[in-house]
Amino acid sequence: MNIGFIGGGNMATALISGFILSKTVKPEEIFVYDVAEEVLKILSDKFGITPSSSVPELEDKADILIFAVKPNVMPIVLKQINGFKNKLYISIAAGITLDTLTRALGSDKKIVRVMPNTPALVGCGMSVVCVKENIGLIGSDEIEIIDKLFKSVGDTVWLDEKYMNAAIALHSSSPAYIYMLIDAMADSGVKYGIPKQLSLKLAAKAVEGSAKMVLSGDKHPQELKDNVCSPGGTTIAAVCELEKTGFRASVQSAIDACIKKADSM
């Protein structure tokens, strides 16, 4: 099973690393095309993948083709694709809909849209997958392959495409919000005398542990929050300040802005 990547940026690197480390795909089964030769050299030296000199050459070699380029580059790339019925085409470009991909590649092609996130770099990614349900070209074999590939870098969720932009705001863009939260918490630690690296560790481990408790599914986040807040204690004082300064509203406004931008792409 040969996999071809068009684009060798951060997300492609995360996926390549995950595929190889999990032994889902062998290095010699991965081919990459990128306009920057230095990127290809770095990937080749680090992972042992095979560079390709053009998009058509890559398409010929690959059973699965992954579009890992910026949305504004996708129209240029799609014009270079021949389109084969026996190949699986996966786009991880934000804002590029299944309809757009189908018009470019043809309605008889196996097309999938996946939106991963950067925690895939450490094997903790979340990938949202969608296909055109009414076409029926994506069968159980393809579903198994897609799940196997993207679960090698975290977890997968299959979702109707109409929710994709909302999902992008919740899982793909949201690591940036979390990094801002961690950095702000760490800066406060520094303010009160704790070294920055230690402050970062304390804040990051709090986020990691809290996320695991939510994912365990035993209790709703509201209940978990209430359990930390002792009457008249330090935590409820902090929570009240967050509510007073519009913490929830700010988060929701940020997500609204993210979705609005995704809708306009």
mmCIF file of C-alpha atoms in Angstrom:
data_model
loop_
_atom_site.group_PDB
_atom_site.id
_atom_site.type_symbol
_atom_site.label_atom_id
_atom_site.label_comp_id
_atom_site.label_asym_id
_atom_site.label_seq_id
_atom_site.Cartn_x
_atom_site.Cartn_y
_atom_site.Cartn_z
ATOM 1 C CA MET A 1 0.000 0.000 0.000
ATOM 2 C CA ASN A 2 1.878 3.040 -1.270
ATOM 3 C CA ILE A 3 0.935 6.435 0.149
ATOM 4 C CA GLY A 4 1.715 9.702 -1.591
ATOM 5 C CA PHE A 5 1.794 13.088 0.111
ATOM 6 C CA ILE A 6 1.419 16.283 -1.881
ATOM 7 C CA GLY A 7 3.042 18.732 0.500
ATOM 8 C CA GLY A 8 5.604 18.052 3.197
ATOM 9 C CA GLY A 9 4.655 20.575 5.879
ATOM 10 C CA ASN A 10 3.914 20.139 9.577
ATOM 11 C CA MET A 11 0.773 18.054 9.206
ATOM 12 C CA ALA A 12 2.282 15.802 6.545
ATOM 13 C CA THR A 13 5.320 15.339 8.791
ATOM 14 C CA ALA A 14 3.090 14.437 11.745
ATOM 15 C CA LEU A 15 1.192 11.863 9.701
ATOM 16 C CA ILE A 16 4.330 10.369 8.155
ATOM 17 C CA SER A 17 5.909 10.053 11.595
ATOM 18 C CA GLY A 18 2.793 8.408 13.035
ATOM 19 C CA PHE A 19 2.343 6.017 10.137
ATOM 20 C CA ILE A 20 5.953 4.834 10.416
ATOM 21 C CA LEU A 21 6.285 4.722 14.219
ATOM 22 C CA SER A 22 3.064 2.703 14.512
ATOM 23 C CA LYS A 23 4.336 0.389 11.748
ATOM 24 C CA THR A 24 1.120 1.028 9.848
ATOM 25 C CA VAL A 25 3.147 1.955 6.764
ATOM 26 C CA LYS A 26 6.780 1.200 5.901
ATOM 27 C CA PRO A 27 9.099 4.111 4.984
ATOM 28 C CA GLU A 28 9.636 2.686 1.499
ATOM 29 C CA GLU A 29 5.866 2.811 0.921
ATOM 30 C CA ILE A 30 5.707 6.583 1.431
ATOM 31 C CA PHE A 31 6.297 9.044 -1.409
ATOM 32 C CA VAL A 32 6.289 12.828 -1.061
ATOM 33 C CA TYR A 33 6.176 15.736 -3.483
ATOM 34 C CA ASP A 34 6.892 19.288 -2.348
ATOM 35 C CA VAL A 35 7.925 22.370 -4.303
ATOM 36 C CA ALA A 36 10.742 22.917 -1.788
ATOM 37 C CA GLU A 37 13.571 20.461 -2.414
ATOM 38 C CA GLU A 38 15.023 21.110 1.040
ATOM 39 C CA VAL A 39 11.772 19.848 2.589
ATOM 40 C CA LEU A 40 12.042 16.618 0.622
ATOM 41 C CA LYS A 41 15.642 16.164 1.728
ATOM 42 C CA ILE A 42 14.731 16.655 5.383
ATOM 43 C CA LEU A 43 11.889 14.124 5.164
ATOM 44 C CA SER A 44 14.037 11.657 3.248
ATOM 45 C CA ASP A 45 16.909 11.898 5.726
ATOM 46 C CA LYS A 46 14.640 11.696 8.776
ATOM 47 C CA PHE A 47 12.131 9.042 7.729
ATOM 48 C CA GLY A 48 13.589 7.277 4.686
ATOM 49 C CA ILE A 49 10.685 8.237 2.426
ATOM 50 C CA THR A 50 11.035 8.542 -1.350
ATOM 51 C CA PRO A 51 10.861 12.039 -2.878
ATOM 52 C CA SER A 52 8.867 12.536 -6.090
ATOM 53 C CA SER A 53 9.702 15.126 -8.724
ATOM 54 C CA SER A 54 6.123 15.978 -9.759
ATOM 55 C CA VAL A 55 2.470 15.523 -8.839
ATOM 56 C CA PRO A 56 1.747 13.172 -11.795
ATOM 57 C CA GLU A 57 4.744 11.004 -10.868
ATOM 58 C CA LEU A 58 3.524 10.829 -7.273
ATOM 59 C CA GLU A 59 0.000 9.928 -8.360
ATOM 60 C CA ASP A 60 1.296 7.091 -10.532
ATOM 61 C CA LYS A 61 3.182 5.539 -7.604
ATOM 62 C CA ALA A 62 0.574 5.981 -4.862
ATOM 63 C CA ASP A 63 -2.457 3.861 -4.014
ATOM 64 C CA ILE A 64 -3.564 6.563 -1.592
ATOM 65 C CA LEU A 65 -2.939 10.229 -2.342
ATOM 66 C CA ILE A 66 -3.062 12.726 0.533
ATOM 67 C CA PHE A 67 -3.462 16.419 -0.308
ATOM 68 C CA ALA A 68 -1.470 18.122 2.471
ATOM 69 C CA VAL A 69 -1.186 21.648 1.091
ATOM 70 C CA LYS A 70 -2.681 25.012 2.043
ATOM 71 C CA PRO A 71 -6.222 25.681 0.776
ATOM 72 C CA ASN A 72 -5.034 28.425 -1.593
ATOM 73 C CA VAL A 73 -2.675 25.946 -3.286
ATOM 74 C CA MET A 74 -5.311 23.233 -3.786
ATOM 75 C CA PRO A 75 -6.729 24.599 -7.097
ATOM 76 C CA ILE A 76 -3.228 24.490 -8.608
ATOM 77 C CA VAL A 77 -2.628 20.950 -7.343
ATOM 78 C CA LEU A 78 -6.004 19.614 -8.464
ATOM 79 C CA LYS A 79 -5.311 20.714 -12.044
ATOM 80 C CA GLN A 80 -2.292 18.393 -12.066
ATOM 81 C CA ILE A 81 -4.228 15.322 -10.942
ATOM 82 C CA ASN A 82 -5.200 12.765 -13.581
ATOM 83 C CA GLY A 83 -7.707 10.932 -11.393
ATOM 84 C CA PHE A 84 -7.831 7.134 -11.241
ATOM 85 C CA LYS A 85 -10.848 5.094 -10.167
ATOM 86 C CA ASN A 86 -8.741 2.587 -8.229
ATOM 87 C CA LYS A 87 -6.988 5.177 -6.051
ATOM 88 C CA LEU A 88 -8.104 6.766 -2.788
ATOM 89 C CA TYR A 89 -7.872 10.572 -2.635
ATOM 90 C CA ILE A 90 -7.718 12.154 0.829
ATOM 91 C CA SER A 91 -7.758 15.921 1.369
ATOM 92 C CA ILE A 92 -6.659 17.460 4.674
ATOM 93 C CA ALA A 93 -6.978 21.036 3.371
ATOM 94 C CA ALA A 94 -9.335 23.226 5.414
ATOM 95 C CA GLY A 95 -12.299 24.716 3.579
ATOM 96 C CA ILE A 96 -12.015 22.513 0.482
ATOM 97 C CA THR A 97 -15.370 20.740 0.300
ATOM 98 C CA LEU A 98 -16.190 17.313 -1.064
ATOM 99 C CA ASP A 99 -18.172 18.995 -3.852
ATOM 100 C CA THR A 100 -15.089 20.983 -4.881
ATOM 101 C CA LEU A 101 -12.957 17.844 -4.858
ATOM 102 C CA THR A 102 -15.577 15.876 -6.781
ATOM 103 C CA ARG A 103 -15.874 18.535 -9.476
ATOM 104 C CA ALA A 104 -12.105 18.534 -9.913
ATOM 105 C CA LEU A 105 -11.474 14.788 -9.754
ATOM 106 C CA GLY A 106 -14.744 13.342 -11.031
ATOM 107 C CA SER A 107 -17.793 11.811 -9.357
ATOM 108 C CA ASP A 108 -16.489 8.294 -9.990
ATOM 109 C CA LYS A 109 -13.424 8.760 -7.774
ATOM 110 C CA LYS A 110 -12.916 7.624 -4.185
ATOM 111 C CA ILE A 111 -12.692 10.922 -2.316
ATOM 112 C CA VAL A 112 -12.387 11.497 1.422
ATOM 113 C CA ARG A 113 -12.045 14.662 3.448
ATOM 114 C CA VAL A 114 -10.112 14.474 6.719
ATOM 115 C CA MET A 115 -9.281 17.233 9.174
ATOM 116 C CA PRO A 116 -6.541 16.191 11.626
ATOM 117 C CA ASN A 117 -4.893 18.421 14.224
ATOM 118 C CA THR A 118 -1.316 19.158 15.261
ATOM 119 C CA PRO A 119 -1.272 16.984 18.428
ATOM 120 C CA ALA A 120 -0.908 14.183 15.875
ATOM 121 C CA LEU A 121 2.788 15.079 16.156
ATOM 122 C CA VAL A 122 2.820 13.381 19.573
ATOM 123 C CA GLY A 123 0.304 10.635 18.763
ATOM 124 C CA CYS A 124 -2.592 12.429 20.466
ATOM 125 C CA GLY A 125 -4.345 13.813 17.409
ATOM 126 C CA MET A 126 -8.028 13.860 16.560
ATOM 127 C CA SER A 127 -9.054 13.441 12.927
ATOM 128 C CA VAL A 128 -12.568 14.188 11.684
ATOM 129 C CA VAL A 129 -13.484 12.216 8.556
ATOM 130 C CA CYS A 130 -16.299 12.755 6.072
ATOM 131 C CA VAL A 131 -17.332 11.243 2.733
ATOM 132 C CA LYS A 132 -20.198 11.653 0.304
ATOM 133 C CA GLU A 133 -22.672 9.170 1.747
ATOM 134 C CA ASN A 134 -24.821 8.954 -1.382
ATOM 135 C CA ILE A 135 -22.022 7.928 -3.739
ATOM 136 C CA GLY A 136 -21.225 4.599 -2.106
ATOM 137 C CA LEU A 137 -17.682 4.440 -3.471
ATOM 138 C CA ILE A 138 -16.178 4.347 0.011
ATOM 139 C CA GLY A 139 -16.816 0.838 1.301
ATOM 140 C CA SER A 140 -15.783 -1.120 4.379
ATOM 141 C CA ASP A 141 -12.274 -1.726 3.015
ATOM 142 C CA GLU A 142 -11.631 1.988 2.533
ATOM 143 C CA ILE A 143 -13.131 2.833 5.933
ATOM 144 C CA GLU A 144 -10.830 0.297 7.587
ATOM 145 C CA ILE A 145 -7.780 1.745 5.820
ATOM 146 C CA ILE A 146 -8.665 5.345 6.729
ATOM 147 C CA ASP A 147 -9.298 4.463 10.375
ATOM 148 C CA LYS A 148 -6.074 2.473 10.577
ATOM 149 C CA LEU A 149 -4.004 5.302 9.112
ATOM 150 C CA PHE A 150 -5.387 8.163 11.157
ATOM 151 C CA LYS A 151 -5.763 6.210 14.397
ATOM 152 C CA SER A 152 -2.011 5.671 14.212
ATOM 153 C CA VAL A 153 -1.678 9.356 15.197
ATOM 154 C CA GLY A 154 -4.572 9.526 17.670
ATOM 155 C CA ASP A 155 -8.293 8.933 17.190
ATOM 156 C CA THR A 156 -10.898 9.375 14.455
ATOM 157 C CA VAL A 157 -14.506 10.533 14.301
ATOM 158 C CA TRP A 158 -16.759 10.198 11.242
ATOM 159 C CA LEU A 159 -19.036 13.194 10.774
ATOM 160 C CA ASP A 160 -21.429 14.659 8.232
ATOM 161 C CA GLU A 161 -19.621 17.326 6.214
ATOM 162 C CA LYS A 162 -22.119 20.024 7.201
ATOM 163 C CA TYR A 163 -20.519 19.948 10.668
ATOM 164 C CA MET A 164 -16.914 20.012 9.430
ATOM 165 C CA ASN A 165 -16.274 23.737 9.897
ATOM 166 C CA ALA A 166 -17.649 23.598 13.428
ATOM 167 C CA ALA A 167 -15.419 20.596 14.087
ATOM 168 C CA ILE A 168 -12.416 22.529 12.757
ATOM 169 C CA ALA A 169 -13.043 25.210 15.380
ATOM 170 C CA LEU A 170 -13.445 22.615 18.131
ATOM 171 C CA HIS A 171 -10.504 20.326 17.431
ATOM 172 C CA SER A 172 -8.233 21.551 14.637
ATOM 173 C CA SER A 173 -7.801 25.230 15.502
ATOM 174 C CA SER A 174 -8.418 24.803 19.224
ATOM 175 C CA PRO A 175 -4.891 23.657 20.168
ATOM 176 C CA ALA A 176 -3.898 27.298 19.601
ATOM 177 C CA TYR A 177 -6.478 28.422 22.176
ATOM 178 C CA ILE A 178 -5.190 25.837 24.639
ATOM 179 C CA TYR A 179 -1.588 26.935 24.095
ATOM 180 C CA MET A 180 -2.651 30.512 24.855
ATOM 181 C CA LEU A 181 -4.319 29.334 28.065
ATOM 182 C CA ILE A 182 -1.249 27.361 29.144
ATOM 183 C CA ASP A 183 1.076 30.267 28.351
ATOM 184 C CA ALA A 184 -1.118 32.743 30.242
ATOM 185 C CA MET A 185 -1.222 30.431 33.268
ATOM 186 C CA ALA A 186 2.550 29.968 33.116
ATOM 187 C CA ASP A 187 3.141 33.720 32.934
ATOM 188 C CA SER A 188 1.086 34.095 36.096
ATOM 189 C CA GLY A 189 3.308 31.504 37.735
ATOM 190 C CA VAL A 190 6.355 33.539 36.730
ATOM 191 C CA LYS A 191 4.682 36.653 38.148
ATOM 192 C CA TYR A 192 4.631 34.967 41.539
ATOM 193 C CA GLY A 193 8.175 33.615 41.390
ATOM 194 C CA ILE A 194 7.892 30.174 39.776
ATOM 195 C CA PRO A 195 10.393 29.644 36.898
ATOM 196 C CA LYS A 196 8.800 29.664 33.431
ATOM 197 C CA GLN A 197 9.620 26.058 32.498
ATOM 198 C CA LEU A 198 8.220 24.752 35.759
ATOM 199 C CA SER A 199 5.167 26.994 35.384
ATOM 200 C CA LEU A 200 4.603 25.604 31.881
ATOM 201 C CA LYS A 201 4.830 22.038 33.161
ATOM 202 C CA LEU A 202 2.386 22.697 35.989
ATOM 203 C CA ALA A 203 -0.135 24.331 33.644
ATOM 204 C CA ALA A 204 0.257 21.768 30.852
ATOM 205 C CA LYS A 205 -0.111 18.786 33.197
ATOM 206 C CA ALA A 206 -3.254 20.359 34.658
ATOM 207 C CA VAL A 207 -4.720 20.623 31.145
ATOM 208 C CA GLU A 208 -3.627 17.077 30.264
ATOM 209 C CA GLY A 209 -5.094 15.569 33.409
ATOM 210 C CA SER A 210 -8.324 17.543 33.144
ATOM 211 C CA ALA A 211 -8.788 16.407 29.542
ATOM 212 C CA LYS A 212 -8.305 12.771 30.560
ATOM 213 C CA MET A 213 -10.941 13.126 33.261
ATOM 214 C CA VAL A 214 -13.428 14.573 30.757
ATOM 215 C CA LEU A 215 -12.645 11.811 28.246
ATOM 216 C CA SER A 216 -13.215 9.120 30.866
ATOM 217 C CA GLY A 217 -16.895 10.035 30.489
ATOM 218 C CA ASP A 218 -17.779 9.474 34.122
ATOM 219 C CA LYS A 219 -18.745 13.067 34.859
ATOM 220 C CA HIS A 220 -19.812 16.179 32.957
ATOM 221 C CA PRO A 221 -17.227 19.013 32.873
ATOM 222 C CA GLN A 222 -19.615 21.164 34.923
ATOM 223 C CA GLU A 223 -19.661 18.552 37.680
ATOM 224 C CA LEU A 224 -15.888 18.137 37.534
ATOM 225 C CA LYS A 225 -15.508 21.904 37.868
ATOM 226 C CA ASP A 226 -17.898 22.004 40.825
ATOM 227 C CA ASN A 227 -15.939 19.222 42.541
ATOM 228 C CA VAL A 228 -12.796 21.379 42.525
ATOM 229 C CA CYS A 229 -14.605 24.419 43.936
ATOM 230 C CA SER A 230 -14.745 24.239 47.730
ATOM 231 C CA PRO A 231 -17.164 26.703 49.378
ATOM 232 C CA GLY A 232 -15.361 29.949 50.068
ATOM 233 C CA GLY A 233 -12.165 28.537 48.561
ATOM 234 C CA THR A 234 -9.496 29.690 46.140
ATOM 235 C CA THR A 235 -10.857 27.908 43.069
ATOM 236 C CA ILE A 236 -14.364 29.362 43.233
ATOM 237 C CA ALA A 237 -12.798 32.817 43.580
ATOM 238 C CA ALA A 238 -10.871 32.213 40.348
ATOM 239 C CA VAL A 239 -13.946 30.788 38.590
ATOM 240 C CA CYS A 240 -16.055 33.804 39.576
ATOM 241 C CA GLU A 241 -13.380 36.124 38.173
ATOM 242 C CA LEU A 242 -13.346 34.178 34.890
ATOM 243 C CA GLU A 243 -17.127 34.455 34.660
ATOM 244 C CA LYS A 244 -17.004 38.179 35.466
ATOM 245 C CA THR A 245 -14.447 38.854 32.717
ATOM 246 C CA GLY A 246 -16.367 36.851 30.107
ATOM 247 C CA PHE A 247 -14.197 33.742 29.818
ATOM 248 C CA ARG A 248 -16.921 31.500 28.379
ATOM 249 C CA ALA A 249 -18.185 34.204 26.023
ATOM 250 C CA SER A 250 -14.658 34.865 24.752
ATOM 251 C CA VAL A 251 -14.118 31.183 23.980
ATOM 252 C CA GLN A 252 -17.449 30.950 22.176
ATOM 253 C CA SER A 253 -16.767 34.162 20.222
ATOM 254 C CA ALA A 254 -13.410 32.757 19.132
ATOM 255 C CA ILE A 255 -15.078 29.576 17.898
ATOM 256 C CA ASP A 256 -17.709 31.642 16.061
ATOM 257 C CA ALA A 257 -14.930 33.619 14.340
ATOM 258 C CA CYS A 258 -13.124 30.427 13.372
ATOM 259 C CA ILE A 259 -16.259 28.908 11.846
ATOM 260 C CA LYS A 260 -17.059 32.143 9.997
ATOM 261 C CA LYS A 261 -13.576 32.148 8.472
ATOM 262 C CA ALA A 262 -13.833 28.471 7.502
ATOM 263 C CA ASP A 263 -17.217 29.139 5.870
ATOM 264 C CA SER A 264 -15.692 31.907 3.746
ATOM 265 C CA MET A 265 -12.798 29.831 2.409
#
